[in-house]
Amino acid sequence: MNAQLTLLAMVTGLLTGGLFRYLHVPIPAPPELPGLMGIVGIYVGYRIVDHLGLGFDLLDSLGL
């Protein structure tokens, strides 16, 4: 199921990116590799902290 979901996400992204380009609308993502790597870094950092079981509930501490 995970592979199917990943493939579906890729196809959806390709179609969306193609549509944005066709309509001459700027994409809402970094257009350069360093920006994309920053997004990957955010995801990997999130997963590492989640795997280690670390965390602080900011919204709960603010009473929200």
JSON list of N, CA, C and O in Angstrom, two decimals:
[
{"chain": "A", "resi": 1, "resn": "MET", "atom": "N", "xyz": [0.83, -1.20, 0.00]},
{"chain": "A", "resi": 1, "resn": "MET", "atom": "CA", "xyz": [0.00, 0.00, 0.00]},
{"chain": "A", "resi": 1, "resn": "MET", "atom": "C", "xyz": [0.87, 1.25, 0.00]},
{"chain": "A", "resi": 1, "resn": "MET", "atom": "O", "xyz": [0.57, 2.22, -0.67]},
{"chain": "A", "resi": 2, "resn": "ASN", "atom": "N", "xyz": [1.96, 1.24, 0.76]},
{"chain": "A", "resi": 2, "resn": "ASN", "atom": "CA", "xyz": [2.83, 2.41, 0.85]},
{"chain": "A", "resi": 2, "resn": "ASN", "atom": "C", "xyz": [3.44, 2.75, -0.51]},
{"chain": "A", "resi": 2, "resn": "ASN", "atom": "O", "xyz": [3.54, 3.92, -0.87]},
{"chain": "A", "resi": 3, "resn": "ALA", "atom": "N", "xyz": [3.82, 1.73, -1.28]},
{"chain": "A", "resi": 3, "resn": "ALA", "atom": "CA", "xyz": [4.39, 1.98, -2.61]},
{"chain": "A", "resi": 3, "resn": "ALA", "atom": "C", "xyz": [3.33, 2.57, -3.53]},
{"chain": "A", "resi": 3, "resn": "ALA", "atom": "O", "xyz": [3.64, 3.46, -4.34]},
{"chain": "A", "resi": 4, "resn": "GLN", "atom": "N", "xyz": [2.11, 2.09, -3.43]},
{"chain": "A", "resi": 4, "resn": "GLN", "atom": "CA", "xyz": [1.02, 2.63, -4.25]},
{"chain": "A", "resi": 4, "resn": "GLN", "atom": "C", "xyz": [0.75, 4.08, -3.89]},
{"chain": "A", "resi": 4, "resn": "GLN", "atom": "O", "xyz": [0.54, 4.91, -4.78]},
{"chain": "A", "resi": 5, "resn": "LEU", "atom": "N", "xyz": [0.75, 4.38, -2.62]},
{"chain": "A", "resi": 5, "resn": "LEU", "atom": "CA", "xyz": [0.51, 5.75, -2.17]},
{"chain": "A", "resi": 5, "resn": "LEU", "atom": "C", "xyz": [1.63, 6.68, -2.62]},
{"chain": "A", "resi": 5, "resn": "LEU", "atom": "O", "xyz": [1.37, 7.79, -3.07]},
{"chain": "A", "resi": 6, "resn": "THR", "atom": "N", "xyz": [2.87, 6.20, -2.56]},
{"chain": "A", "resi": 6, "resn": "THR", "atom": "CA", "xyz": [4.01, 6.98, -3.02]},
{"chain": "A", "resi": 6, "resn": "THR", "atom": "C", "xyz": [3.92, 7.23, -4.52]},
{"chain": "A", "resi": 6, "resn": "THR", "atom": "O", "xyz": [4.14, 8.36, -4.98]},
{"chain": "A", "resi": 7, "resn": "LEU", "atom": "N", "xyz": [3.56, 6.21, -5.28]},
{"chain": "A", "resi": 7, "resn": "LEU", "atom": "CA", "xyz": [3.41, 6.38, -6.73]},
{"chain": "A", "resi": 7, "resn": "LEU", "atom": "C", "xyz": [2.28, 7.34, -7.05]},
{"chain": "A", "resi": 7, "resn": "LEU", "atom": "O", "xyz": [2.42, 8.21, -7.92]},
{"chain": "A", "resi": 8, "resn": "LEU", "atom": "N", "xyz": [1.16, 7.22, -6.34]},
{"chain": "A", "resi": 8, "resn": "LEU", "atom": "CA", "xyz": [0.04, 8.13, -6.55]},
{"chain": "A", "resi": 8, "resn": "LEU", "atom": "C", "xyz": [0.44, 9.57, -6.24]},
{"chain": "A", "resi": 8, "resn": "LEU", "atom": "O", "xyz": [0.09, 10.50, -6.97]},
{"chain": "A", "resi": 9, "resn": "ALA", "atom": "N", "xyz": [1.21, 9.76, -5.17]},
{"chain": "A", "resi": 9, "resn": "ALA", "atom": "CA", "xyz": [1.67, 11.11, -4.81]},
{"chain": "A", "resi": 9, "resn": "ALA", "atom": "C", "xyz": [2.59, 11.66, -5.90]},
{"chain": "A", "resi": 9, "resn": "ALA", "atom": "O", "xyz": [2.50, 12.84, -6.25]},
{"chain": "A", "resi": 10, "resn": "MET", "atom": "N", "xyz": [3.45, 10.82, -6.45]},
{"chain": "A", "resi": 10, "resn": "MET", "atom": "CA", "xyz": [4.37, 11.26, -7.51]},
{"chain": "A", "resi": 10, "resn": "MET", "atom": "C", "xyz": [3.59, 11.65, -8.76]},
{"chain": "A", "resi": 10, "resn": "MET", "atom": "O", "xyz": [3.86, 12.69, -9.38]},
{"chain": "A", "resi": 11, "resn": "VAL", "atom": "N", "xyz": [2.63, 10.83, -9.15]},
{"chain": "A", "resi": 11, "resn": "VAL", "atom": "CA", "xyz": [1.82, 11.12, -10.34]},
{"chain": "A", "resi": 11, "resn": "VAL", "atom": "C", "xyz": [1.02, 12.41, -10.14]},
{"chain": "A", "resi": 11, "resn": "VAL", "atom": "O", "xyz": [0.95, 13.26, -11.03]},
{"chain": "A", "resi": 12, "resn": "THR", "atom": "N", "xyz": [0.44, 12.55, -8.95]},
{"chain": "A", "resi": 12, "resn": "THR", "atom": "CA", "xyz": [-0.31, 13.77, -8.65]},
{"chain": "A", "resi": 12, "resn": "THR", "atom": "C", "xyz": [0.60, 14.99, -8.71]},
{"chain": "A", "resi": 12, "resn": "THR", "atom": "O", "xyz": [0.22, 16.03, -9.26]},
{"chain": "A", "resi": 13, "resn": "GLY", "atom": "N", "xyz": [1.80, 14.87, -8.16]},
{"chain": "A", "resi": 13, "resn": "GLY", "atom": "CA", "xyz": [2.76, 15.97, -8.22]},
{"chain": "A", "resi": 13, "resn": "GLY", "atom": "C", "xyz": [3.17, 16.31, -9.64]},
{"chain": "A", "resi": 13, "resn": "GLY", "atom": "O", "xyz": [3.27, 17.48, -10.01]},
{"chain": "A", "resi": 14, "resn": "LEU", "atom": "N", "xyz": [3.39, 15.29, -10.46]},
{"chain": "A", "resi": 14, "resn": "LEU", "atom": "CA", "xyz": [3.76, 15.53, -11.86]},
{"chain": "A", "resi": 14, "resn": "LEU", "atom": "C", "xyz": [2.64, 16.25, -12.60]},
{"chain": "A", "resi": 14, "resn": "LEU", "atom": "O", "xyz": [2.90, 17.20, -13.35]},
{"chain": "A", "resi": 15, "resn": "LEU", "atom": "N", "xyz": [1.41, 15.79, -12.41]},
{"chain": "A", "resi": 15, "resn": "LEU", "atom": "CA", "xyz": [0.28, 16.44, -13.07]},
{"chain": "A", "resi": 15, "resn": "LEU", "atom": "C", "xyz": [0.10, 17.87, -12.59]},
{"chain": "A", "resi": 15, "resn": "LEU", "atom": "O", "xyz": [-0.14, 18.79, -13.39]},
{"chain": "A", "resi": 16, "resn": "THR", "atom": "N", "xyz": [0.22, 18.08, -11.30]},
{"chain": "A", "resi": 16, "resn": "THR", "atom": "CA", "xyz": [0.07, 19.42, -10.74]},
{"chain": "A", "resi": 16, "resn": "THR", "atom": "C", "xyz": [1.18, 20.34, -11.24]},
{"chain": "A", "resi": 16, "resn": "THR", "atom": "O", "xyz": [0.92, 21.48, -11.64]},
{"chain": "A", "resi": 17, "resn": "GLY", "atom": "N", "xyz": [2.42, 19.84, -11.22]},
{"chain": "A", "resi": 17, "resn": "GLY", "atom": "CA", "xyz": [3.54, 20.64, -11.72]},
{"chain": "A", "resi": 17, "resn": "GLY", "atom": "C", "xyz": [3.38, 20.99, -13.19]},
{"chain": "A", "resi": 17, "resn": "GLY", "atom": "O", "xyz": [3.65, 22.11, -13.61]},
{"chain": "A", "resi": 18, "resn": "GLY", "atom": "N", "xyz": [2.93, 20.01, -13.98]},
{"chain": "A", "resi": 18, "resn": "GLY", "atom": "CA", "xyz": [2.69, 20.27, -15.39]},
{"chain": "A", "resi": 18, "resn": "GLY", "atom": "C", "xyz": [1.60, 21.30, -15.61]},
{"chain": "A", "resi": 18, "resn": "GLY", "atom": "O", "xyz": [1.72, 22.19, -16.46]},
{"chain": "A", "resi": 19, "resn": "LEU", "atom": "N", "xyz": [0.53, 21.22, -14.81]},
{"chain": "A", "resi": 19, "resn": "LEU", "atom": "CA", "xyz": [-0.55, 22.19, -14.91]},
{"chain": "A", "resi": 19, "resn": "LEU", "atom": "C", "xyz": [-0.07, 23.58, -14.53]},
{"chain": "A", "resi": 19, "resn": "LEU", "atom": "O", "xyz": [-0.39, 24.57, -15.21]},
{"chain": "A", "resi": 20, "resn": "PHE", "atom": "N", "xyz": [0.72, 23.69, -13.46]},
{"chain": "A", "resi": 20, "resn": "PHE", "atom": "CA", "xyz": [1.26, 25.00, -13.05]},
{"chain": "A", "resi": 20, "resn": "PHE", "atom": "C", "xyz": [2.10, 25.59, -14.17]},
{"chain": "A", "resi": 20, "resn": "PHE", "atom": "O", "xyz": [1.99, 26.78, -14.48]},
{"chain": "A", "resi": 21, "resn": "ARG", "atom": "N", "xyz": [2.94, 24.77, -14.79]},
{"chain": "A", "resi": 21, "resn": "ARG", "atom": "CA", "xyz": [3.80, 25.26, -15.87]},
{"chain": "A", "resi": 21, "resn": "ARG", "atom": "C", "xyz": [2.96, 25.66, -17.08]},
{"chain": "A", "resi": 21, "resn": "ARG", "atom": "O", "xyz": [3.21, 26.68, -17.71]},
{"chain": "A", "resi": 22, "resn": "TYR", "atom": "N", "xyz": [1.98, 24.84, -17.42]},
{"chain": "A", "resi": 22, "resn": "TYR", "atom": "CA", "xyz": [1.11, 25.12, -18.56]},
{"chain": "A", "resi": 22, "resn": "TYR", "atom": "C", "xyz": [0.38, 26.45, -18.39]},
{"chain": "A", "resi": 22, "resn": "TYR", "atom": "O", "xyz": [0.22, 27.21, -19.34]},
{"chain": "A", "resi": 23, "resn": "LEU", "atom": "N", "xyz": [-0.05, 26.73, -17.16]},
{"chain": "A", "resi": 23, "resn": "LEU", "atom": "CA", "xyz": [-0.78, 27.97, -16.88]},
{"chain": "A", "resi": 23, "resn": "LEU", "atom": "C", "xyz": [0.15, 29.15, -16.56]},
{"chain": "A", "resi": 23, "resn": "LEU", "atom": "O", "xyz": [-0.31, 30.24, -16.25]},
{"chain": "A", "resi": 24, "resn": "HIS", "atom": "N", "xyz": [1.46, 28.91, -16.62]},
{"chain": "A", "resi": 24, "resn": "HIS", "atom": "CA", "xyz": [2.48, 29.94, -16.32]},
{"chain": "A", "resi": 24, "resn": "HIS", "atom": "C", "xyz": [2.30, 30.51, -14.91]},
{"chain": "A", "resi": 24, "resn": "HIS", "atom": "O", "xyz": [2.40, 31.73, -14.70]},
{"chain": "A", "resi": 25, "resn": "VAL", "atom": "N", "xyz": [2.03, 29.61, -13.97]},
{"chain": "A", "resi": 25, "resn": "VAL", "atom": "CA", "xyz": [1.89, 29.99, -12.56]},
{"chain": "A", "resi": 25, "resn": "VAL", "atom": "C", "xyz": [3.12, 29.48, -11.83]},
{"chain": "A", "resi": 25, "resn": "VAL", "atom": "O", "xyz": [3.52, 28.33, -12.03]},
{"chain": "A", "resi": 26, "resn": "PRO", "atom": "N", "xyz": [3.74, 30.29, -10.98]},
{"chain": "A", "resi": 26, "resn": "PRO", "atom": "CA", "xyz": [4.92, 29.80, -10.24]},
{"chain": "A", "resi": 26, "resn": "PRO", "atom": "C", "xyz": [4.53, 28.68, -9.27]},
{"chain": "A", "resi": 26, "resn": "PRO", "atom": "O", "xyz": [3.47, 28.72, -8.66]},
{"chain": "A", "resi": 27, "resn": "ILE", "atom": "N", "xyz": [5.39, 27.70, -9.16]},
{"chain": "A", "resi": 27, "resn": "ILE", "atom": "CA", "xyz": [5.11, 26.58, -8.26]},
{"chain": "A", "resi": 27, "resn": "ILE", "atom": "C", "xyz": [5.30, 27.01, -6.81]},
{"chain": "A", "resi": 27, "resn": "ILE", "atom": "O", "xyz": [6.18, 27.82, -6.50]},
{"chain": "A", "resi": 28, "resn": "PRO", "atom": "N", "xyz": [4.49, 26.47, -5.90]},
{"chain": "A", "resi": 28, "resn": "PRO", "atom": "CA", "xyz": [4.62, 26.82, -4.49]},
{"chain": "A", "resi": 28, "resn": "PRO", "atom": "C", "xyz": [5.65, 25.95, -3.78]},
{"chain": "A", "resi": 28, "resn": "PRO", "atom": "O", "xyz": [5.40, 25.40, -2.72]},
{"chain": "A", "resi": 29, "resn": "ALA", "atom": "N", "xyz": [6.81, 25.78, -4.40]},
{"chain": "A", "resi": 29, "resn": "ALA", "atom": "CA", "xyz": [7.89, 24.98, -3.84]},
{"chain": "A", "resi": 29, "resn": "ALA", "atom": "C", "xyz": [9.21, 25.59, -4.30]},
{"chain": "A", "resi": 29, "resn": "ALA", "atom": "O", "xyz": [9.25, 26.30, -5.30]},
{"chain": "A", "resi": 30, "resn": "PRO", "atom": "N", "xyz": [10.29, 25.33, -3.58]},
{"chain": "A", "resi": 30, "resn": "PRO", "atom": "CA", "xyz": [11.59, 25.86, -4.00]},
{"chain": "A", "resi": 30, "resn": "PRO", "atom": "C", "xyz": [11.98, 25.32, -5.37]},
{"chain": "A", "resi": 30, "resn": "PRO", "atom": "O", "xyz": [11.93, 24.11, -5.59]},
{"chain": "A", "resi": 31, "resn": "PRO", "atom": "N", "xyz": [12.33, 26.20, -6.31]},
{"chain": "A", "resi": 31, "resn": "PRO", "atom": "CA", "xyz": [12.65, 25.73, -7.66]},
{"chain": "A", "resi": 31, "resn": "PRO", "atom": "C", "xyz": [14.08, 25.23, -7.82]},
{"chain": "A", "resi": 31, "resn": "PRO", "atom": "O", "xyz": [14.45, 24.79, -8.89]},
{"chain": "A", "resi": 32, "resn": "GLU", "atom": "N", "xyz": [14.88, 25.30, -6.79]},
{"chain": "A", "resi": 32, "resn": "GLU", "atom": "CA", "xyz": [16.28, 24.90, -6.88]},
{"chain": "A", "resi": 32, "resn": "GLU", "atom": "C", "xyz": [16.56, 23.73, -5.94]},
{"chain": "A", "resi": 32, "resn": "GLU", "atom": "O", "xyz": [15.87, 23.54, -4.94]},
{"chain": "A", "resi": 33, "resn": "LEU", "atom": "N", "xyz": [17.60, 22.95, -6.25]},
{"chain": "A", "resi": 33, "resn": "LEU", "atom": "CA", "xyz": [17.94, 21.77, -5.46]},
{"chain": "A", "resi": 33, "resn": "LEU", "atom": "C", "xyz": [18.21, 22.08, -3.98]},
{"chain": "A", "resi": 33, "resn": "LEU", "atom": "O", "xyz": [17.73, 21.35, -3.12]},
{"chain": "A", "resi": 34, "resn": "PRO", "atom": "N", "xyz": [18.94, 23.16, -3.64]},
{"chain": "A", "resi": 34, "resn": "PRO", "atom": "CA", "xyz": [19.15, 23.43, -2.20]},
{"chain": "A", "resi": 34, "resn": "PRO", "atom": "C", "xyz": [17.83, 23.62, -1.44]},
{"chain": "A", "resi": 34, "resn": "PRO", "atom": "O", "xyz": [17.70, 23.16, -0.30]},
{"chain": "A", "resi": 35, "resn": "GLY", "atom": "N", "xyz": [16.86, 24.25, -2.06]},
{"chain": "A", "resi": 35, "resn": "GLY", "atom": "CA", "xyz": [15.58, 24.42, -1.39]},
{"chain": "A", "resi": 35, "resn": "GLY", "atom": "C", "xyz": [14.87, 23.09, -1.19]},
{"chain": "A", "resi": 35, "resn": "GLY", "atom": "O", "xyz": [14.27, 22.84, -0.14]},
{"chain": "A", "resi": 36, "resn": "LEU", "atom": "N", "xyz": [14.93, 22.24, -2.19]},
{"chain": "A", "resi": 36, "resn": "LEU", "atom": "CA", "xyz": [14.32, 20.91, -2.08]},
{"chain": "A", "resi": 36, "resn": "LEU", "atom": "C", "xyz": [15.02, 20.08, -1.02]},
{"chain": "A", "resi": 36, "resn": "LEU", "atom": "O", "xyz": [14.38, 19.34, -0.27]},
{"chain": "A", "resi": 37, "resn": "MET", "atom": "N", "xyz": [16.34, 20.20, -0.94]},
{"chain": "A", "resi": 37, "resn": "MET", "atom": "CA", "xyz": [17.08, 19.46, 0.09]},
{"chain": "A", "resi": 37, "resn": "MET", "atom": "C", "xyz": [16.72, 19.97, 1.48]},
{"chain": "A", "resi": 37, "resn": "MET", "atom": "O", "xyz": [16.73, 19.20, 2.45]},
{"chain": "A", "resi": 38, "resn": "GLY", "atom": "N", "xyz": [16.41, 21.25, 1.59]},
{"chain": "A", "resi": 38, "resn": "GLY", "atom": "CA", "xyz": [15.95, 21.78, 2.87]},
{"chain": "A", "resi": 38, "resn": "GLY", "atom": "C", "xyz": [14.65, 21.14, 3.31]},
{"chain": "A", "resi": 38, "resn": "GLY", "atom": "O", "xyz": [14.46, 20.81, 4.48]},
{"chain": "A", "resi": 39, "resn": "ILE", "atom": "N", "xyz": [13.75, 20.93, 2.36]},
{"chain": "A", "resi": 39, "resn": "ILE", "atom": "CA", "xyz": [12.48, 20.26, 2.67]},
{"chain": "A", "resi": 39, "resn": "ILE", "atom": "C", "xyz": [12.75, 18.81, 3.10]},
{"chain": "A", "resi": 39, "resn": "ILE", "atom": "O", "xyz": [12.16, 18.32, 4.06]},
{"chain": "A", "resi": 40, "resn": "VAL", "atom": "N", "xyz": [13.63, 18.13, 2.40]},
{"chain": "A", "resi": 40, "resn": "VAL", "atom": "CA", "xyz": [13.99, 16.76, 2.77]},
{"chain": "A", "resi": 40, "resn": "VAL", "atom": "C", "xyz": [14.60, 16.75, 4.18]},
{"chain": "A", "resi": 40, "resn": "VAL", "atom": "O", "xyz": [14.28, 15.88, 5.00]},
{"chain": "A", "resi": 41, "resn": "GLY", "atom": "N", "xyz": [15.45, 17.71, 4.47]},
{"chain": "A", "resi": 41, "resn": "GLY", "atom": "CA", "xyz": [16.07, 17.80, 5.79]},
{"chain": "A", "resi": 41, "resn": "GLY", "atom": "C", "xyz": [15.04, 18.00, 6.90]},
{"chain": "A", "resi": 41, "resn": "GLY", "atom": "O", "xyz": [15.14, 17.41, 7.98]},
{"chain": "A", "resi": 42, "resn": "ILE", "atom": "N", "xyz": [14.04, 18.83, 6.65]},
{"chain": "A", "resi": 42, "resn": "ILE", "atom": "CA", "xyz": [12.98, 19.04, 7.62]},
{"chain": "A", "resi": 42, "resn": "ILE", "atom": "C", "xyz": [12.26, 17.72, 7.90]},
{"chain": "A", "resi": 42, "resn": "ILE", "atom": "O", "xyz": [12.01, 17.35, 9.04]},
{"chain": "A", "resi": 43, "resn": "TYR", "atom": "N", "xyz": [11.94, 17.00, 6.84]},
{"chain": "A", "resi": 43, "resn": "TYR", "atom": "CA", "xyz": [11.24, 15.72, 6.99]},
{"chain": "A", "resi": 43, "resn": "TYR", "atom": "C", "xyz": [12.10, 14.71, 7.77]},
{"chain": "A", "resi": 43, "resn": "TYR", "atom": "O", "xyz": [11.62, 14.06, 8.70]},
{"chain": "A", "resi": 44, "resn": "VAL", "atom": "N", "xyz": [13.36, 14.58, 7.39]},
{"chain": "A", "resi": 44, "resn": "VAL", "atom": "CA", "xyz": [14.24, 13.62, 8.05]},
{"chain": "A", "resi": 44, "resn": "VAL", "atom": "C", "xyz": [14.43, 14.00, 9.53]},
{"chain": "A", "resi": 44, "resn": "VAL", "atom": "O", "xyz": [14.38, 13.13, 10.41]},
{"chain": "A", "resi": 45, "resn": "GLY", "atom": "N", "xyz": [14.62, 15.27, 9.80]},
{"chain": "A", "resi": 45, "resn": "GLY", "atom": "CA", "xyz": [14.75, 15.70, 11.20]},
{"chain": "A", "resi": 45, "resn": "GLY", "atom": "C", "xyz": [13.51, 15.40, 12.01]},
{"chain": "A", "resi": 45, "resn": "GLY", "atom": "O", "xyz": [13.59, 14.94, 13.16]},
{"chain": "A", "resi": 46, "resn": "TYR", "atom": "N", "xyz": [12.35, 15.62, 11.42]},
{"chain": "A", "resi": 46, "resn": "TYR", "atom": "CA", "xyz": [11.08, 15.31, 12.08]},
{"chain": "A", "resi": 46, "resn": "TYR", "atom": "C", "xyz": [10.99, 13.82, 12.41]},
{"chain": "A", "resi": 46, "resn": "TYR", "atom": "O", "xyz": [10.61, 13.44, 13.52]},
{"chain": "A", "resi": 47, "resn": "ARG", "atom": "N", "xyz": [11.35, 12.98, 11.43]},
{"chain": "A", "resi": 47, "resn": "ARG", "atom": "CA", "xyz": [11.27, 11.53, 11.64]},
{"chain": "A", "resi": 47, "resn": "ARG", "atom": "C", "xyz": [12.28, 11.05, 12.69]},
{"chain": "A", "resi": 47, "resn": "ARG", "atom": "O", "xyz": [11.98, 10.14, 13.47]},
{"chain": "A", "resi": 48, "resn": "ILE", "atom": "N", "xyz": [13.47, 11.64, 12.73]},
{"chain": "A", "resi": 48, "resn": "ILE", "atom": "CA", "xyz": [14.48, 11.25, 13.72]},
{"chain": "A", "resi": 48, "resn": "ILE", "atom": "C", "xyz": [13.99, 11.57, 15.13]},
{"chain": "A", "resi": 48, "resn": "ILE", "atom": "O", "xyz": [14.06, 10.72, 16.03]},
{"chain": "A", "resi": 49, "resn": "VAL", "atom": "N", "xyz": [13.48, 12.78, 15.34]},
{"chain": "A", "resi": 49, "resn": "VAL", "atom": "CA", "xyz": [12.99, 13.17, 16.66]},
{"chain": "A", "resi": 49, "resn": "VAL", "atom": "C", "xyz": [11.80, 12.29, 17.05]},
{"chain": "A", "resi": 49, "resn": "VAL", "atom": "O", "xyz": [11.69, 11.84, 18.20]},
{"chain": "A", "resi": 50, "resn": "ASP", "atom": "N", "xyz": [10.92, 11.97, 16.09]},
{"chain": "A", "resi": 50, "resn": "ASP", "atom": "CA", "xyz": [9.79, 11.09, 16.36]},
{"chain": "A", "resi": 50, "resn": "ASP", "atom": "C", "xyz": [10.27, 9.70, 16.74]},
{"chain": "A", "resi": 50, "resn": "ASP", "atom": "O", "xyz": [9.78, 9.10, 17.71]},
{"chain": "A", "resi": 51, "resn": "HIS", "atom": "N", "xyz": [11.25, 9.17, 16.03]},
{"chain": "A", "resi": 51, "resn": "HIS", "atom": "CA", "xyz": [11.80, 7.84, 16.31]},
{"chain": "A", "resi": 51, "resn": "HIS", "atom": "C", "xyz": [12.45, 7.78, 17.70]},
{"chain": "A", "resi": 51, "resn": "HIS", "atom": "O", "xyz": [12.34, 6.76, 18.39]},
{"chain": "A", "resi": 52, "resn": "LEU", "atom": "N", "xyz": [13.10, 8.85, 18.10]},
{"chain": "A", "resi": 52, "resn": "LEU", "atom": "CA", "xyz": [13.75, 8.89, 19.42]},
{"chain": "A", "resi": 52, "resn": "LEU", "atom": "C", "xyz": [12.76, 9.11, 20.55]},
{"chain": "A", "resi": 52, "resn": "LEU", "atom": "O", "xyz": [13.13, 9.00, 21.72]},
{"chain": "A", "resi": 53, "resn": "GLY", "atom": "N", "xyz": [11.53, 9.43, 20.21]},
{"chain": "A", "resi": 53, "resn": "GLY", "atom": "CA", "xyz": [10.50, 9.63, 21.23]},
{"chain": "A", "resi": 53, "resn": "GLY", "atom": "C", "xyz": [10.63, 10.95, 21.97]},
{"chain": "A", "resi": 53, "resn": "GLY", "atom": "O", "xyz": [10.12, 11.09, 23.08]},
{"chain": "A", "resi": 54, "resn": "LEU", "atom": "N", "xyz": [11.30, 11.90, 21.36]},
{"chain": "A", "resi": 54, "resn": "LEU", "atom": "CA", "xyz": [11.46, 13.20, 21.98]},
{"chain": "A", "resi": 54, "resn": "LEU", "atom": "C", "xyz": [10.30, 14.11, 21.60]},
{"chain": "A", "resi": 54, "resn": "LEU", "atom": "O", "xyz": [9.68, 13.91, 20.56]},
{"chain": "A", "resi": 55, "resn": "GLY", "atom": "N", "xyz": [10.03, 15.09, 22.40]},
{"chain": "A", "resi": 55, "resn": "GLY", "atom": "CA", "xyz": [8.98, 16.02, 22.01]},
{"chain": "A", "resi": 55, "resn": "GLY", "atom": "C", "xyz": [8.54, 16.93, 23.14]},
{"chain": "A", "resi": 55, "resn": "GLY", "atom": "O", "xyz": [8.74, 16.63, 24.32]},
{"chain": "A", "resi": 56, "resn": "PHE", "atom": "N", "xyz": [7.96, 18.04, 22.76]},
{"chain": "A", "resi": 56, "resn": "PHE", "atom": "CA", "xyz": [7.42, 19.03, 23.68]},
{"chain": "A", "resi": 56, "resn": "PHE", "atom": "C", "xyz": [6.16, 19.57, 23.05]},
{"chain": "A", "resi": 56, "resn": "PHE", "atom": "O", "xyz": [6.18, 20.06, 21.92]},
{"chain": "A", "resi": 57, "resn": "ASP", "atom": "N", "xyz": [5.04, 19.47, 23.73]},
{"chain": "A", "resi": 57, "resn": "ASP", "atom": "CA", "xyz": [3.76, 19.91, 23.17]},
{"chain": "A", "resi": 57, "resn": "ASP", "atom": "C", "xyz": [3.61, 21.41, 23.37]},
{"chain": "A", "resi": 57, "resn": "ASP", "atom": "O", "xyz": [3.15, 21.87, 24.42]},
{"chain": "A", "resi": 58, "resn": "LEU", "atom": "N", "xyz": [4.01, 22.18, 22.38]},
{"chain": "A", "resi": 58, "resn": "LEU", "atom": "CA", "xyz": [4.01, 23.64, 22.46]},
{"chain": "A", "resi": 58, "resn": "LEU", "atom": "C", "xyz": [2.58, 24.18, 22.59]},
{"chain": "A", "resi": 58, "resn": "LEU", "atom": "O", "xyz": [2.32, 25.06, 23.41]},
{"chain": "A", "resi": 59, "resn": "LEU", "atom": "N", "xyz": [1.66, 23.66, 21.80]},
{"chain": "A", "resi": 59, "resn": "LEU", "atom": "CA", "xyz": [0.28, 24.15, 21.86]},
{"chain": "A", "resi": 59, "resn": "LEU", "atom": "C", "xyz": [-0.35, 23.87, 23.21]},
{"chain": "A", "resi": 59, "resn": "LEU", "atom": "O", "xyz": [-1.06, 24.71, 23.75]},
{"chain": "A", "resi": 60, "resn": "ASP", "atom": "N", "xyz": [-0.06, 22.71, 23.78]},
{"chain": "A", "resi": 60, "resn": "ASP", "atom": "CA", "xyz": [-0.59, 22.38, 25.10]},
{"chain": "A", "resi": 60, "resn": "ASP", "atom": "C", "xyz": [-0.01, 23.29, 26.16]},
{"chain": "A", "resi": 60, "resn": "ASP", "atom": "O", "xyz": [-0.73, 23.76, 27.06]},
{"chain": "A", "resi": 61, "resn": "SER", "atom": "N", "xyz": [1.27, 23.60, 26.06]},
{"chain": "A", "resi": 61, "resn": "SER", "atom": "CA", "xyz": [1.90, 24.48, 27.07]},
{"chain": "A", "resi": 61, "resn": "SER", "atom": "C", "xyz": [1.39, 25.91, 26.96]},
{"chain": "A", "resi": 61, "resn": "SER", "atom": "O", "xyz": [1.41, 26.64, 27.94]},
{"chain": "A", "resi": 62, "resn": "LEU", "atom": "N", "xyz": [0.89, 26.30, 25.78]},
{"chain": "A", "resi": 62, "resn": "LEU", "atom": "CA", "xyz": [0.31, 27.63, 25.59]},
{"chain": "A", "resi": 62, "resn": "LEU", "atom": "C", "xyz": [-1.17, 27.64, 25.93]},
{"chain": "A", "resi": 62, "resn": "LEU", "atom": "O", "xyz": [-1.81, 28.69, 25.89]},
{"chain": "A", "resi": 63, "resn": "GLY", "atom": "N", "xyz": [-1.72, 26.48, 26.26]},
{"chain": "A", "resi": 63, "resn": "GLY", "atom": "CA", "xyz": [-3.13, 26.38, 26.62]},
{"chain": "A", "resi": 63, "resn": "GLY", "atom": "C", "xyz": [-4.06, 26.43, 25.43]},
{"chain": "A", "resi": 63, "resn": "GLY", "atom": "O", "xyz": [-5.22, 26.80, 25.55]},
{"chain": "A", "resi": 64, "resn": "LEU", "atom": "N", "xyz": [-3.56, 26.04, 24.27]},
{"chain": "A", "resi": 64, "resn": "LEU", "atom": "CA", "xyz": [-4.39, 26.07, 23.05]},
{"chain": "A", "resi": 64, "resn": "LEU", "atom": "C", "xyz": [-4.90, 24.68, 22.72]},
{"chain": "A", "resi": 64, "resn": "LEU", "atom": "O", "xyz": [-4.37, 23.71, 22.91]}
]
